[in-house]
Amino acid sequence: MKKLIMIVCLIFGLIISGATTVSAENTMSPATPKVAVFLAGAKVLSKNKEQLDEIYAKIPLFADTMHCELIPVEKSNSTANDYILDNKIDRALSTSDLIALGDKLGADYIVYEHFYPNAVHGGGAFHPSARVDGDLTIRVFSAKEQKDVYTDS
């Protein structure tokens, strides 16, 4: 009889502790931050559609590394393209542009890559296709704090 009461108490205790753990996880876990990724220079850097697809396939790695939820690339790209066309932007996106895009997308962070060409070299005997030299800059921008979290060239 004592063993039966002890087993019932043990099971009851496990059920209660499991329920409190689940409710604590649900109430204490903060919302996952969202990240939008814009690869402005991807088409310049890629040689063909397969290489461009390979670059775009790596976009989820940004979100995984940052422990964020990725805003769908199609949505990010179409919002950025609309913003650029509406505002007639012909330069790299500024800080105020990134803030506006973050607000439109509901993004906590924006990963923005831009390619700045320095020189274009025509094809030759050994390299039949043209080659573009330049600088690749990447920014991780916090839309909430309105500042760069990381930048590199």
Short mmCIF file of the C-alpha atoms (twelve columns), coordinates in Angstrom:
data_MODEL
# 
_entry.id   MODEL 
# 
loop_
_atom_site.group_PDB 
_atom_site.id 
_atom_site.type_symbol 
_atom_site.label_atom_id 
_atom_site.label_alt_id 
_atom_site.label_comp_id 
_atom_site.label_asym_id 
_atom_site.label_seq_id 
_atom_site.Cartn_x 
_atom_site.Cartn_y 
_atom_site.Cartn_z 
_atom_site.pdbx_PDB_model_num 
ATOM 1   C CA . MET A 1   0.000  0.000  0.000   1 
ATOM 2   C CA . LYS A 2   2.825  2.410  0.869   1 
ATOM 3   C CA . LYS A 3   4.499  1.667  -2.487  1 
ATOM 4   C CA . LEU A 4   1.260  2.416  -4.346  1 
ATOM 5   C CA . ILE A 5   0.833  5.777  -2.547  1 
ATOM 6   C CA . MET A 6   4.481  6.640  -3.201  1 
ATOM 7   C CA . ILE A 7   4.135  5.818  -6.947  1 
ATOM 8   C CA . VAL A 8   0.923  7.885  -7.213  1 
ATOM 9   C CA . CYS A 9   2.634  10.827 -5.455  1 
ATOM 10  C CA . LEU A 10  5.669  10.498 -7.726  1 
ATOM 11  C CA . ILE A 11  3.535  10.486 -10.894 1 
ATOM 12  C CA . PHE A 12  1.465  13.406 -9.598  1 
ATOM 13  C CA . GLY A 13  4.658  15.346 -8.814  1 
ATOM 14  C CA . LEU A 14  6.080  14.692 -12.291 1 
ATOM 15  C CA . ILE A 15  2.841  15.842 -13.921 1 
ATOM 16  C CA . ILE A 16  2.765  19.058 -11.887 1 
ATOM 17  C CA . SER A 17  6.455  19.817 -12.473 1 
ATOM 18  C CA . GLY A 18  6.041  19.213 -16.213 1 
ATOM 19  C CA . ALA A 19  3.042  21.538 -16.364 1 
ATOM 20  C CA . THR A 20  4.864  24.315 -14.523 1 
ATOM 21  C CA . THR A 21  7.898  23.923 -16.771 1 
ATOM 22  C CA . VAL A 22  5.778  24.214 -19.923 1 
ATOM 23  C CA . SER A 23  3.900  27.253 -18.632 1 
ATOM 24  C CA . ALA A 24  7.152  28.916 -17.533 1 
ATOM 25  C CA . GLU A 25  8.687  28.355 -20.977 1 
ATOM 26  C CA . ASN A 26  5.628  29.822 -22.680 1 
ATOM 27  C CA . THR A 27  5.509  32.939 -20.521 1 
ATOM 28  C CA . MET A 28  9.236  33.633 -20.267 1 
ATOM 29  C CA . SER A 29  10.470 33.045 -23.823 1 
ATOM 30  C CA . PRO A 30  10.777 36.352 -25.659 1 
ATOM 31  C CA . ALA A 31  9.593  36.717 -29.231 1 
ATOM 32  C CA . THR A 32  12.183 35.647 -31.737 1 
ATOM 33  C CA . PRO A 33  13.732 38.662 -33.481 1 
ATOM 34  C CA . LYS A 34  13.206 38.909 -37.237 1 
ATOM 35  C CA . VAL A 35  15.910 39.544 -39.807 1 
ATOM 36  C CA . ALA A 36  15.680 40.704 -43.415 1 
ATOM 37  C CA . VAL A 37  18.568 40.016 -45.782 1 
ATOM 38  C CA . PHE A 38  19.226 42.197 -48.844 1 
ATOM 39  C CA . LEU A 39  21.956 41.060 -51.222 1 
ATOM 40  C CA . ALA A 40  22.268 44.108 -53.450 1 
ATOM 41  C CA . GLY A 41  25.449 42.943 -55.173 1 
ATOM 42  C CA . ALA A 42  24.579 39.270 -55.613 1 
ATOM 43  C CA . LYS A 43  23.812 39.616 -59.319 1 
ATOM 44  C CA . VAL A 44  27.114 41.420 -59.914 1 
ATOM 45  C CA . LEU A 45  29.075 38.762 -58.033 1 
ATOM 46  C CA . SER A 46  27.440 35.778 -59.728 1 
ATOM 47  C CA . LYS A 47  28.377 34.486 -63.154 1 
ATOM 48  C CA . ASN A 48  25.160 32.600 -63.911 1 
ATOM 49  C CA . LYS A 49  21.767 31.620 -62.501 1 
ATOM 50  C CA . GLU A 50  23.119 28.512 -60.747 1 
ATOM 51  C CA . GLN A 51  25.696 30.562 -58.870 1 
ATOM 52  C CA . LEU A 52  23.053 33.171 -57.982 1 
ATOM 53  C CA . ASP A 53  20.765 30.403 -56.681 1 
ATOM 54  C CA . GLU A 54  23.673 29.068 -54.616 1 
ATOM 55  C CA . ILE A 55  24.226 32.516 -53.067 1 
ATOM 56  C CA . TYR A 56  20.524 32.894 -52.266 1 
ATOM 57  C CA . ALA A 57  20.416 29.383 -50.780 1 
ATOM 58  C CA . LYS A 58  22.902 30.548 -48.136 1 
ATOM 59  C CA . ILE A 59  20.688 33.411 -46.916 1 
ATOM 60  C CA . PRO A 60  19.067 31.292 -44.155 1 
ATOM 61  C CA . LEU A 61  22.552 30.895 -42.628 1 
ATOM 62  C CA . PHE A 62  22.442 34.591 -41.639 1 
ATOM 63  C CA . ALA A 63  19.214 34.034 -39.704 1 
ATOM 64  C CA . ASP A 64  20.470 30.809 -38.111 1 
ATOM 65  C CA . THR A 65  23.732 32.429 -37.039 1 
ATOM 66  C CA . MET A 66  21.894 35.396 -35.536 1 
ATOM 67  C CA . HIS A 67  19.260 33.144 -33.877 1 
ATOM 68  C CA . CYS A 68  16.546 35.084 -35.706 1 
ATOM 69  C CA . GLU A 69  13.519 34.300 -37.785 1 
ATOM 70  C CA . LEU A 70  14.160 34.996 -41.476 1 
ATOM 71  C CA . ILE A 71  11.685 37.247 -43.219 1 
ATOM 72  C CA . PRO A 72  11.030 35.521 -46.575 1 
ATOM 73  C CA . VAL A 73  13.569 36.634 -49.169 1 
ATOM 74  C CA . GLU A 74  10.885 37.258 -51.800 1 
ATOM 75  C CA . LYS A 75  9.052  39.631 -49.445 1 
ATOM 76  C CA . SER A 76  12.282 41.413 -48.444 1 
ATOM 77  C CA . ASN A 77  13.424 41.806 -52.049 1 
ATOM 78  C CA . SER A 78  10.076 43.040 -53.360 1 
ATOM 79  C CA . THR A 79  9.730  45.535 -50.478 1 
ATOM 80  C CA . ALA A 80  13.279 46.810 -51.052 1 
ATOM 81  C CA . ASN A 81  12.768 47.060 -54.820 1 
ATOM 82  C CA . ASP A 82  9.496  48.962 -54.361 1 
ATOM 83  C CA . TYR A 83  11.167 51.293 -51.836 1 
ATOM 84  C CA . ILE A 84  14.106 51.954 -54.162 1 
ATOM 85  C CA . LEU A 85  11.835 52.668 -57.144 1 
ATOM 86  C CA . ASP A 86  9.396  54.820 -55.138 1 
ATOM 87  C CA . ASN A 87  12.218 56.953 -53.712 1 
ATOM 88  C CA . LYS A 88  14.332 56.962 -56.910 1 
ATOM 89  C CA . ILE A 89  17.420 55.706 -55.068 1 
ATOM 90  C CA . ASP A 90  20.520 55.282 -57.250 1 
ATOM 91  C CA . ARG A 91  23.100 54.728 -54.527 1 
ATOM 92  C CA . ALA A 92  23.677 52.379 -51.603 1 
ATOM 93  C CA . LEU A 93  20.943 52.363 -48.976 1 
ATOM 94  C CA . SER A 94  21.516 54.893 -46.206 1 
ATOM 95  C CA . THR A 95  20.816 54.469 -42.511 1 
ATOM 96  C CA . SER A 96  17.460 56.246 -42.858 1 
ATOM 97  C CA . ASP A 97  16.584 53.914 -45.762 1 
ATOM 98  C CA . LEU A 98  17.380 50.862 -43.622 1 
ATOM 99  C CA . ILE A 99  15.232 52.244 -40.768 1 
ATOM 100 C CA . ALA A 100 12.314 52.769 -43.165 1 
ATOM 101 C CA . LEU A 101 12.693 49.275 -44.624 1 
ATOM 102 C CA . GLY A 102 12.922 47.773 -41.140 1 
ATOM 103 C CA . ASP A 103 9.634  49.475 -40.243 1 
ATOM 104 C CA . LYS A 104 7.926  48.299 -43.455 1 
ATOM 105 C CA . LEU A 105 9.043  44.698 -42.948 1 
ATOM 106 C CA . GLY A 106 8.761  44.546 -39.157 1 
ATOM 107 C CA . ALA A 107 12.428 43.540 -39.029 1 
ATOM 108 C CA . ASP A 108 14.554 43.792 -35.912 1 
ATOM 109 C CA . TYR A 109 17.757 43.406 -37.949 1 
ATOM 110 C CA . ILE A 110 18.734 43.966 -41.563 1 
ATOM 111 C CA . VAL A 111 21.698 42.293 -43.205 1 
ATOM 112 C CA . TYR A 112 22.645 44.476 -46.163 1 
ATOM 113 C CA . GLU A 113 25.342 43.685 -48.667 1 
ATOM 114 C CA . HIS A 114 26.458 46.062 -51.377 1 
ATOM 115 C CA . PHE A 115 29.117 45.822 -54.084 1 
ATOM 116 C CA . TYR A 116 31.010 48.990 -55.025 1 
ATOM 117 C CA . PRO A 117 32.729 48.485 -58.413 1 
ATOM 118 C CA . ASN A 118 36.147 50.104 -58.835 1 
ATOM 119 C CA . ALA A 119 37.147 48.977 -62.318 1 
ATOM 120 C CA . VAL A 120 35.836 46.911 -65.216 1 
ATOM 121 C CA . HIS A 121 38.277 44.864 -67.260 1 
ATOM 122 C CA . GLY A 122 37.290 43.580 -70.691 1 
ATOM 123 C CA . GLY A 123 37.780 39.995 -71.694 1 
ATOM 124 C CA . GLY A 124 41.093 38.773 -72.996 1 
ATOM 125 C CA . ALA A 125 42.762 35.691 -74.387 1 
ATOM 126 C CA . PHE A 126 42.828 33.863 -71.063 1 
ATOM 127 C CA . HIS A 127 39.638 35.338 -69.558 1 
ATOM 128 C CA . PRO A 128 37.019 35.752 -72.285 1 
ATOM 129 C CA . SER A 129 34.417 37.278 -69.969 1 
ATOM 130 C CA . ALA A 130 34.626 40.751 -68.447 1 
ATOM 131 C CA . ARG A 131 35.862 41.083 -64.875 1 
ATOM 132 C CA . VAL A 132 34.748 43.669 -62.335 1 
ATOM 133 C CA . ASP A 133 36.996 44.651 -59.430 1 
ATOM 134 C CA . GLY A 134 35.502 46.327 -56.399 1 
ATOM 135 C CA . ASP A 135 34.718 46.315 -52.711 1 
ATOM 136 C CA . LEU A 136 32.055 44.223 -51.066 1 
ATOM 137 C CA . THR A 137 30.573 45.744 -47.903 1 
ATOM 138 C CA . ILE A 138 28.277 43.966 -45.495 1 
ATOM 139 C CA . ARG A 139 26.289 45.632 -42.698 1 
ATOM 140 C CA . VAL A 140 24.218 44.122 -39.930 1 
ATOM 141 C CA . PHE A 141 21.901 46.921 -38.892 1 
ATOM 142 C CA . SER A 142 19.643 46.956 -35.828 1 
ATOM 143 C CA . ALA A 143 16.401 48.612 -36.936 1 
ATOM 144 C CA . LYS A 144 15.216 48.875 -33.316 1 
ATOM 145 C CA . GLU A 145 18.388 50.533 -32.002 1 
ATOM 146 C CA . GLN A 146 18.958 52.340 -35.331 1 
ATOM 147 C CA . LYS A 147 22.667 51.573 -35.480 1 
ATOM 148 C CA . ASP A 148 25.113 49.161 -37.072 1 
ATOM 149 C CA . VAL A 149 25.781 46.038 -35.052 1 
ATOM 150 C CA . TYR A 150 28.457 44.806 -37.470 1 
ATOM 151 C CA . THR A 151 30.104 46.105 -40.612 1 
ATOM 152 C CA . ASP A 152 32.976 44.818 -42.746 1 
ATOM 153 C CA . SER A 153 34.438 45.260 -46.229 1 
# 
